[in-house]
Short mmCIF file of C-alpha atoms and ligand atoms in Angstrom, two decimals:
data_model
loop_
_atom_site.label_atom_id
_atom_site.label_comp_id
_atom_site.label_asym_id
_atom_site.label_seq_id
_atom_site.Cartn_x
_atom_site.Cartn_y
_atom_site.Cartn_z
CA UNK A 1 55.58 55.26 27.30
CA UNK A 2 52.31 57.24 26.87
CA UNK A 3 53.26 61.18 26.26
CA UNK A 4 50.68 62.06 28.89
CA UNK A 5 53.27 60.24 31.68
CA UNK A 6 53.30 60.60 34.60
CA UNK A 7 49.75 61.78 34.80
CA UNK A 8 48.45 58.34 32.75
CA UNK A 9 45.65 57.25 34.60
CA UNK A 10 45.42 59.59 37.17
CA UNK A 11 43.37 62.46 37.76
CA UNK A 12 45.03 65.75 36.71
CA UNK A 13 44.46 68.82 38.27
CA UNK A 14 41.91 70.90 36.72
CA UNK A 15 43.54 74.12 34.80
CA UNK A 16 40.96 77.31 34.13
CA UNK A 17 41.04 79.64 30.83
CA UNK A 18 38.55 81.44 28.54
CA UNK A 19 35.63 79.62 26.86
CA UNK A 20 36.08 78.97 23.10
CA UNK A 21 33.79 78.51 20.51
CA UNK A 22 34.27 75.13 20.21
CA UNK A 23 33.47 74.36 23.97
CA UNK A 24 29.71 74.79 22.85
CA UNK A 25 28.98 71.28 23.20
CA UNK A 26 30.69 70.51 26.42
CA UNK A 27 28.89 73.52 27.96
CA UNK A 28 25.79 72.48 26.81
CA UNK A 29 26.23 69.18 27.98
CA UNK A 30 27.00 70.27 31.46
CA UNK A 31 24.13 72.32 31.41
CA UNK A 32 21.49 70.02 30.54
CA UNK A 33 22.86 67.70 33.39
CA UNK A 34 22.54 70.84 35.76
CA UNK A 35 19.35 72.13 35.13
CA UNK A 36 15.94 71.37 34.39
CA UNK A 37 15.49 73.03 31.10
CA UNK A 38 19.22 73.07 29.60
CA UNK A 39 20.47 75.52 26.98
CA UNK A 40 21.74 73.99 23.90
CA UNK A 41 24.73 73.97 21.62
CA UNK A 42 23.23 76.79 19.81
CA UNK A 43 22.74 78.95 22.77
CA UNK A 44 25.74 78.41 24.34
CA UNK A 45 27.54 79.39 20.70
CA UNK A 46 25.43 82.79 21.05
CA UNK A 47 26.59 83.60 23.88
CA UNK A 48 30.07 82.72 24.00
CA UNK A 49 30.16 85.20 20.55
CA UNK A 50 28.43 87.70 22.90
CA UNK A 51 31.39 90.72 23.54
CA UNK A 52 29.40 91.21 26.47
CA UNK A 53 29.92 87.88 27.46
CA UNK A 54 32.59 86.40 29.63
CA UNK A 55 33.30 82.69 30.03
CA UNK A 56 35.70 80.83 32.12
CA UNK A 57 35.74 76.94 31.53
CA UNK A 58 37.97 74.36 34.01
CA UNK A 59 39.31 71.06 31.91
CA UNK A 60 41.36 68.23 33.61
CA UNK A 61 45.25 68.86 32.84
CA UNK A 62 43.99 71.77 30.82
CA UNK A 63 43.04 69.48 27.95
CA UNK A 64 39.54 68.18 26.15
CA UNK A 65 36.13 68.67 27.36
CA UNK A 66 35.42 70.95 29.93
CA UNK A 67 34.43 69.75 33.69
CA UNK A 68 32.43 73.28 34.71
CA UNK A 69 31.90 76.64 33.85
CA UNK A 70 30.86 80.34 34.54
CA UNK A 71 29.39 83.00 32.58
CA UNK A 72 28.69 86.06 33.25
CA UNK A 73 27.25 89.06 31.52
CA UNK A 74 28.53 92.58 31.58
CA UNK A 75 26.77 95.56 31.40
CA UNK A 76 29.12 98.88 31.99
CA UNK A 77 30.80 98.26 35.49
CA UNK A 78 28.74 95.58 36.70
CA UNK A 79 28.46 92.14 36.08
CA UNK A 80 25.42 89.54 36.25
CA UNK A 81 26.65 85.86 37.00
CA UNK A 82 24.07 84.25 34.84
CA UNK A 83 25.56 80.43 35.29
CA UNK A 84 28.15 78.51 37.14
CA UNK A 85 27.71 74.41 36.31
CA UNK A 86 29.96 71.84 37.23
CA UNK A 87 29.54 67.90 35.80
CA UNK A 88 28.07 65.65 38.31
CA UNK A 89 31.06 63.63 38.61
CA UNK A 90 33.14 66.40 39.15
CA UNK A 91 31.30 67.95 41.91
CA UNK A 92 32.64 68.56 45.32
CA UNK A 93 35.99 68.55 44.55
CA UNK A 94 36.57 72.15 44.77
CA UNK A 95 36.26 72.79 40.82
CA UNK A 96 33.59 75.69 41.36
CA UNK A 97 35.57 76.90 44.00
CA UNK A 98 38.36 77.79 41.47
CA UNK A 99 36.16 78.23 38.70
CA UNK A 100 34.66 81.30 40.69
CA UNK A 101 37.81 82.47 42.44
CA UNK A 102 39.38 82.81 38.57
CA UNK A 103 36.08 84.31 36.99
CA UNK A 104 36.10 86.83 39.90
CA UNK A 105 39.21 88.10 39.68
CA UNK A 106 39.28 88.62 35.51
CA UNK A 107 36.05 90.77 36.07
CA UNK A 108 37.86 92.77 38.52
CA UNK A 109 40.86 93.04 36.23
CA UNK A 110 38.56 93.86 33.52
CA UNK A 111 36.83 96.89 36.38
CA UNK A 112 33.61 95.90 37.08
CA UNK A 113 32.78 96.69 40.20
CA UNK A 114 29.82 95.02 41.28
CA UNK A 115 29.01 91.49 40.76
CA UNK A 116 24.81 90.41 40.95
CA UNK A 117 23.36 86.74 41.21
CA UNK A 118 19.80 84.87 41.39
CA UNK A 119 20.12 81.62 43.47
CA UNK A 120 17.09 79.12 44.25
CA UNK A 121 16.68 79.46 48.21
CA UNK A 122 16.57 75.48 48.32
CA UNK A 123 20.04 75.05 45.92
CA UNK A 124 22.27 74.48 49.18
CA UNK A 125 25.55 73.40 47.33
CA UNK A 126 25.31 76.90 45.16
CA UNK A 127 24.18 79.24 48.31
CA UNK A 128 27.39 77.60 49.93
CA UNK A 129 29.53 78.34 46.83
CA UNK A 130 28.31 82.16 46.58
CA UNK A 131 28.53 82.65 50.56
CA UNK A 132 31.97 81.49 50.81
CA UNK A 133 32.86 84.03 48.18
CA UNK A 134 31.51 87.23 50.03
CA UNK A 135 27.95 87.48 48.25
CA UNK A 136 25.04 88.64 50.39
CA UNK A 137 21.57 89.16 49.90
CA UNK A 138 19.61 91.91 48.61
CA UNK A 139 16.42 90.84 47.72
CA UNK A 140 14.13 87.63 47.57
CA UNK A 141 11.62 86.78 44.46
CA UNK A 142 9.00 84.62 46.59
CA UNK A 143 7.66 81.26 44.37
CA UNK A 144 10.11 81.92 42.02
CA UNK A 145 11.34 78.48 40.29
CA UNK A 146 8.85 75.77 39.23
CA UNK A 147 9.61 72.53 41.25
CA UNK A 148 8.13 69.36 39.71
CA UNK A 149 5.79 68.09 42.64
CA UNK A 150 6.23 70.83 44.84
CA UNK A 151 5.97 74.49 45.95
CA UNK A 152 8.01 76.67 44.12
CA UNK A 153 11.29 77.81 45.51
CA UNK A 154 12.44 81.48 46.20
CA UNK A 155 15.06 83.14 43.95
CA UNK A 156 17.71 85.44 46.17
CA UNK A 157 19.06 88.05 44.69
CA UNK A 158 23.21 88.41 45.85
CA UNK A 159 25.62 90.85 45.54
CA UNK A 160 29.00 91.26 45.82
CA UNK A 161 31.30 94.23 45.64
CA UNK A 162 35.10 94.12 43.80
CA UNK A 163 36.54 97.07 45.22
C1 LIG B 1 26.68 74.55 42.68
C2 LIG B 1 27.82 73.78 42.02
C3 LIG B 1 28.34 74.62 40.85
C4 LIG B 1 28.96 73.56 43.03
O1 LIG B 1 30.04 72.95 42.35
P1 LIG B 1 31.18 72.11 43.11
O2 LIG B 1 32.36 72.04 42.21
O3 LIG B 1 30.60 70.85 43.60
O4 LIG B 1 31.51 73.08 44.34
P2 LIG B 1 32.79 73.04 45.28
O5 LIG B 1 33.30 71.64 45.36
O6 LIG B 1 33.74 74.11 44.86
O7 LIG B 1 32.14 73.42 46.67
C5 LIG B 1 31.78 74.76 47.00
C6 LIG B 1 31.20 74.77 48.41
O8 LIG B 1 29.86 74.24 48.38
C7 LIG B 1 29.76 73.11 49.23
N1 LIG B 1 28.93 72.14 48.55
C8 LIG B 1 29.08 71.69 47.29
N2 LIG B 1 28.09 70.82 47.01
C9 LIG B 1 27.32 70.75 48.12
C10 LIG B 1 26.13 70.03 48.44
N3 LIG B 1 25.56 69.21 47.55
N4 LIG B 1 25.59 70.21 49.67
C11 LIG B 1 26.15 71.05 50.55
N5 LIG B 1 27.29 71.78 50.31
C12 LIG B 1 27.85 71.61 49.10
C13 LIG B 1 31.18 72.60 49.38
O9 LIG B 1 31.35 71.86 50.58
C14 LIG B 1 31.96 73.91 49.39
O10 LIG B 1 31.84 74.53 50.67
P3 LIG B 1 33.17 74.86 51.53
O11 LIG B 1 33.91 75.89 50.69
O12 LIG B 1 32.64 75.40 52.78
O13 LIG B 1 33.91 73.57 51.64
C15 LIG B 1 27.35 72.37 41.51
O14 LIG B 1 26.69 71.70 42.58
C16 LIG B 1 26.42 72.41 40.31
O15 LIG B 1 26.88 72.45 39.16
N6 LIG B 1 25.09 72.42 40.57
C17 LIG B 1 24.11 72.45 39.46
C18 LIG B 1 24.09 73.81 38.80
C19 LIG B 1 23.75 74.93 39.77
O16 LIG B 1 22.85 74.80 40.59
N7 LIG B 1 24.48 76.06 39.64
C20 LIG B 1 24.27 77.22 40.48
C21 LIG B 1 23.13 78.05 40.06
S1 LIG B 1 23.46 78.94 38.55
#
């Protein structure tokens, strides 16, 4: 009998903790399958040794590679999301949903008070996520992102309180 019974072969339910060093690679990996110029293992190591730094990855069962991430940066009582990624094939399954409901709620805990994004205008699945979690706008970057064969997309600027 496999120890991993009765989950063998199914999908398990993706658990949420703090980034290690070690998750380097997956991160980076996620990253360059998320964006047009990814970051790599040696970036994400920087960071995730940053203090200011806080990283929350999601892993099936709570075990091996991770499946998506957020970061975020602090700086006194604020807090600039800088990335949230999620693997292709793990995408629309809620996993950013959680992955954001969990990084939210350990910045509160840790008191910062106001949370700041940039989001392409044209990045509907992203917009969505940062909507549904109570982020508005506060200010648009016209032409902002390079689009290969195209006009360059907006960046908003978002908000969102913790009090
Ligand atoms: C944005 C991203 C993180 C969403 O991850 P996800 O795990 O698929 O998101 P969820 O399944 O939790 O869905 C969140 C919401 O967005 C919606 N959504 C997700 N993908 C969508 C898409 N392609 N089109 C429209 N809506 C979408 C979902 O329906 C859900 O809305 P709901 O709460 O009203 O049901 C993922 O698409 C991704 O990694 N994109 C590339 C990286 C990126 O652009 N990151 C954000 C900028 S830093």
């Amino acid at each position: 009998m496999s120890g991993n019974w009765p989950w063998f072969g199914r999908p398990q339910p993706p658990v949420v903790a703090d980034a290690q060093t070690a998750d380097a690679a997956g991160l980076a990996a996620i990253h360059a399958a998320s964006f047009e110029r990814g970051w790599d293992i040696y970036e994400f190591e920087h960071l995730l040794a940053d203090r200011m730094v806080v990283a929350h990855v999601a892993r099936p069962g709570g075990r091996g590679s991770p499946t998506g991430f957020a970061m975020s940066r602090l700086v006194l009582d604020e807090a600039e999301i800088f990335t949230v990624a999620v693997a292709p094939a793990a995408r629309r399954t809620g996993l950013a949903t959680l992955l954001m409901q969990h990084h939210l709620a350990r910045l509160a805990a840790a008191g910062i008070k106001k949370v700041f994004l940039e989001v392409a205008e044209d990045n509907v699945a992203a917009r969505r996520l940062y909507d549904r979690h109570g982020f508005v706008e506060i200010g648009r970057r016209a032409a902002y992102y390079a689009r290969k064969g195209g006009a360059a997309a907006a960046a908003l600027v978002m908000e969102r309180s913790l009090r």
